[in-house]
Amino acid sequence: MTSPRTHFTTCNLCEAMCGLSVTVDGGKITDIRGDHDDTFSAGHICPKALGLREIYEDPDRLRQPQRRTKNGFVPISWDEALSEVASKLSAIRSQYGRNAIGIYAGNPTVHNLQALLGYAGFLRAVGTKNRFDANSQDANPRLLTSLLLYGEQTVIPVPDIDRTSYMLMLGANPAASGGSLMTMGDVKNRVRGVKARGGKLVLIDPRRSETSEWASEHHFIRPGGDAALLLAILHVLIAEQKVRWADVRRRSHGSERIESLARDFAPADVAPAIGIPAETIVRIAREFAAAPSAVAYGRIGVCQQELGTTTSWLIDVLNLLTGNLDREGGAMFPQPAFDLGTLSRKVVNNHHGRWRSRVRGLPEVGGNLPAAVMAEEMETPGPGQIRGFVSVLGNPVASVPNSARLDRALAGLEFMVSLDFYINETSRHAHIILPGSHALERSQYDVVFHALQVRNTTKYSLPVLPPAPDSRTDWDILYDLSMRLGGVRVGLPLLDKALQLAHRVGLRPTPDLIVDLAVRTGKYGDKLLPGREGLSLRKLKEAPHGIDLGPLQPCLQERIRTQDGQIQLAPPILVDDVARVKTWLTKAQANAQQADAGLVLIGRRQLRTNNSWMHNCPSLTKGPDRSALLMNPHDASRLSLQTGQHVQVESRVGTVTVKLSVTDEVMPGVVSLPHGFGHQQAAATLRVAGPLPGANVNLLTDDLVLDPLSGTASLHGVPVRVTPAPTPSHSQPASPTP
Ligand SMILES: Nc1nc2c(c(=O)[nH]1)N[C@H]1C(S)=C(S)[C@@H](COP(=O)(O)OP(=O)(O)OC[C@H]3O[C@@H](n4cnc5c(=O)[nH]c(N)nc54)[C@H](O)[C@@H]3O)O[C@H]1N2
Ligand SMILES: Nc1nc2c(c(=O)[nH]1)N[C@H]1C(S)=C(S)[C@@H](COP(=O)(O)OP(=O)(O)OC[C@H]3O[C@@H](n4cnc5c(=O)[nH]c(N)nc54)[C@H](O)[C@@H]3O)O[C@H]1N2
Ligand code: SF4
Ligand SMILES: [Mo]
């Protein structure tokens, strides 16, 4: 007989970092609930937390490495799997060079301590320039803005949501997403708190999202119109002399350029194109400037678009020009106990455009090339063609634009390996699959999300469950592969040698050891001095609900990494890019005058989805079908379409058939499909997700349309045609494209 035991940990599924209380009895998870004593999240959770248990129990989750054979996947031993992966990748590297290996790191890598640290070493061991990660469908515009303005991509301002009086939120839906680049813990109370304190939350989104219920006001915006809106707000502030230029100049270079750029964006000229009345733009500008504190914040709605970087930059410009950057209630910089910046400077590469993709010539950002070029880099012959591919906790066939093309390209590779615990759209192409252990079987420390918190806290969690027999963590897998491929190279010759020697006798550093070293040598650490006060892993272990390190503090002077310590407010590549905002505006102005200007597609997230991969959890998929295409009644009546009917949605790259839902939740001219649906290709191995309705929205998104500065895919604002479907079916393969 065992007795139930309760463990405390942090949910690693989204960025919110909710504290969990997990009860285990006889090796089974019997309960998962919010930890009310958690210093940061105070008990808040969402339905996905229960998915942790369903993933743990899921019979479709892999527990052993698999080899693809003519008759399907068969289990093999770890030693056989790792030896084969290392020898196949080595052979490709010797024959064609390092760049013949492509690596994609998917979103969960940053949520998983073991994978994140293991991946950093693995990249150095392989040494390829064909590295890709999820940021080119996500945060690259934000990271590049930080690199250009503050000299470091990880110096990211987050809204001081607990103290702000006025929040202008563009292209984010924290009520569904849990918040992003704004790690919040207690999501609902923190977002609703702005209004509850008498402040104002103004939401800008082409869809009246779930967050609009927590907002003071919501305004539709034509997809892609945010840069023009921000320039119009700046125009008002400058014209009405609301900017304290002397303060701005003391902290930054280039403010005079901003003055001249905003001149061409009078609210009256911008309004018809973006769909927000001029008087509303003027009012927002005045309220923003008059508020005791204010913050503009934008997320993937403004990143996943052609003007992503310029829009992210203009958000920081607005915060700085109104005196709200690095100040209480404004946009502030967290001070994490484990400083990601240290990792960034040594491992993640703090640069832009140092090399370019071979075929299309797009620049790397922080060492990574845009995932939208992976397919063409696999298909196009010549030196540097990708012939071997490693997918690290990613499902790019579901998540990159024009995914049908990538699907075909993966099928043509000489060798592919997936680090994944499901056989899904992507891993089904792998010759070998290496499944890391479950989140609750590993220790957890959120290296990335502690650096994006709206309040400084720190928390480490011990594994909740013992490791399953013969299981490996993603760290074990990546470290082992790195050693077999030439060794982890930290860059210090003596240390590198010691790691090799240790490996030979079966010893390796652990992620916990790295956390201990980083925290002890960090801002709050004991500096490795015995008897000195300060944080260490031991201290963290003594605080299972986390340690509060206080509200955010002004600290940019400490964190900025530009050569002269000043903000570079007007980097030439961003200033020059305003020409593209003008081109956008001219086109949108012309469209605004046509009654029948065509439809554009945007995405959406839902509380019960997690990117491409949690649809195999029964509790998250039961209930109503959530996969429909949303269309405004005005467009539905123009096209004679009705709710419930199946429609064909067609873009330059593909066609899907989905169910229609007519609603004024989306603005006229805009349709919306959720991301992460359409698992029919993997129905045999995802037995819950496979039969669900819905289509993969990335069969429609275009790999050739992106933000040229950061390579970020334009996943919103995709031109589409919607017509009645001949017969109901879930989805169709995309038409062949180059
Ligand atoms: N159209 C459209 N496309 C989008 C988006 C959108 O909004 N619209 N969003 C984009 C964004 S923001 C992102 S971040 C990307 C995400 O896209 P990806 O980077 O592809 O990540 P996921 O879809 O989360 O897939 C993660 C994979 O990791 C596996 N996995 C999960 N946890 C673990 C683990 O602990 N260990 C192991 N070994 N495997 C694990 C899952 O089975 C899954 O196959 O998608 C992007 N694509
Ligand atoms: N439940 C759940 N939570 C998640 C995820 C998930 O899949 N499910 N994914 C996680 C990941 S990887 C990420 S990156 C975060 C993302 O976190 P958020 O950015 O908060 O995610 P979304 O809900 O996609 O919100 C983006 C909003 O932008 C709007 N939008 C689209 N185009 C435009 C535009 O041109 N302008 C403006 N102003 N708005 C636009 C969309 O309608 C949408 O409401 O969420 C994370 N959390
Ligand atoms: S909001 Fe995010 S972190 Fe919190 S329980 Fe849900 S998925 Fe987990
Ligand atoms: Mo993301």
CSV table of C-alpha atoms and ligand atoms in Angstrom, one decimal, residues 104 106-108 112 134 137-138 300 304 393-396 399 419-422 424 434 436-437 442 474 605 611-613 675 697-698 701 715, ligand 1:
chain,number,residue,atom,x,y,z
A,104,TYR,CA,14.9,22.7,-36.5
A,106,GLY,CA,10.5,23.5,-32.1
A,107,ASN,CA,8.6,25.5,-29.5
A,108,PRO,CA,8.7,23.0,-26.6
A,112,ASN,CA,12.0,22.0,-21.3
A,134,ALA,CA,10.2,28.3,-34.1
A,137,GLN,CA,7.1,31.9,-37.0
A,138,ASP,CA,7.0,33.7,-33.8
A,300,ILE,CA,2.2,37.4,-32.6
A,304,GLN,CA,3.7,37.1,-37.9
A,393,LEU,CA,10.8,18.9,-30.3
A,394,GLY,CA,9.2,20.4,-33.4
A,395,ASN,CA,6.4,19.6,-35.8
A,396,PRO,CA,7.3,21.8,-38.7
A,399,SER,CA,3.7,24.7,-38.2
A,419,LEU,CA,13.3,14.0,-31.1
A,420,ASP,CA,9.7,13.6,-30.3
A,421,PHE,CA,7.4,11.4,-28.3
A,422,TYR,CA,4.6,11.2,-30.9
A,424,ASN,CA,2.9,12.9,-36.1
A,434,LEU,CA,14.1,9.4,-30.2
A,436,GLY,CA,12.5,12.0,-24.5
A,437,SER,CA,10.8,11.5,-21.2
A,442,ARG,CA,12.2,15.6,-15.2
A,474,ASP,CA,15.9,15.1,-24.0
A,605,ARG,CA,-5.4,30.2,-30.8
A,611,ASN,CA,0.3,24.7,-31.1
A,612,SER,CA,0.2,21.5,-33.2
A,613,TRP,CA,0.4,18.8,-30.7
A,675,HIS,CA,-3.7,26.9,-36.0
A,697,VAL,CA,-4.0,26.2,-41.8
A,698,ASN,CA,-0.4,26.1,-43.0
A,701,THR,CA,0.1,30.1,-45.7
A,715,LEU,CA,0.9,33.8,-41.1
B,1,LIG,N1,-0.5,29.3,-39.2
B,1,LIG,C1,0.1,29.4,-38.1
B,1,LIG,N2,1.3,28.7,-37.9
B,1,LIG,C2,2.0,28.8,-36.8
B,1,LIG,C3,1.5,29.6,-35.7
B,1,LIG,C4,0.3,30.3,-35.9
B,1,LIG,O1,-0.2,31.1,-35.1
B,1,LIG,N3,-0.4,30.2,-37.1
B,1,LIG,N4,2.2,29.7,-34.6
B,1,LIG,C5,3.7,29.6,-34.7
B,1,LIG,C6,4.3,29.5,-33.4
B,1,LIG,S1,4.1,30.9,-32.4
B,1,LIG,C7,5.1,28.5,-33.0
B,1,LIG,S2,5.9,28.7,-31.5
B,1,LIG,C8,5.2,27.3,-33.8
B,1,LIG,C9,5.2,26.0,-33.0
B,1,LIG,O2,5.5,25.0,-33.9
B,1,LIG,P1,6.6,23.9,-33.5
B,1,LIG,O3,7.9,24.6,-33.3
B,1,LIG,O4,6.6,22.9,-34.6
B,1,LIG,O5,6.1,23.3,-32.1
B,1,LIG,P2,4.8,22.5,-31.7
B,1,LIG,O6,3.7,22.6,-32.7
B,1,LIG,O7,4.6,22.9,-30.3
B,1,LIG,O8,5.3,21.0,-31.8
B,1,LIG,C10,6.1,20.4,-30.8
B,1,LIG,C11,6.5,19.0,-31.1
B,1,LIG,O9,7.2,18.6,-29.9
B,1,LIG,C12,6.7,17.4,-29.3
B,1,LIG,N5,7.0,17.5,-27.9
B,1,LIG,C13,6.3,18.3,-27.0
B,1,LIG,N6,6.9,18.3,-25.8
B,1,LIG,C14,7.9,17.5,-25.9
B,1,LIG,C15,8.9,17.0,-25.0
B,1,LIG,O10,8.9,17.4,-23.8
B,1,LIG,N7,9.9,16.2,-25.4
B,1,LIG,C16,9.9,15.7,-26.7
B,1,LIG,N8,10.8,14.9,-27.1
B,1,LIG,N9,8.9,16.1,-27.6
B,1,LIG,C17,8.0,17.0,-27.2
B,1,LIG,C18,5.3,17.3,-29.8
B,1,LIG,O11,4.9,16.0,-29.9
B,1,LIG,C19,5.3,18.0,-31.2
B,1,LIG,O12,5.5,17.2,-32.2
B,1,LIG,O13,4.1,27.2,-34.7
B,1,LIG,C20,4.0,28.3,-35.5
B,1,LIG,N10,3.1,28.1,-36.6
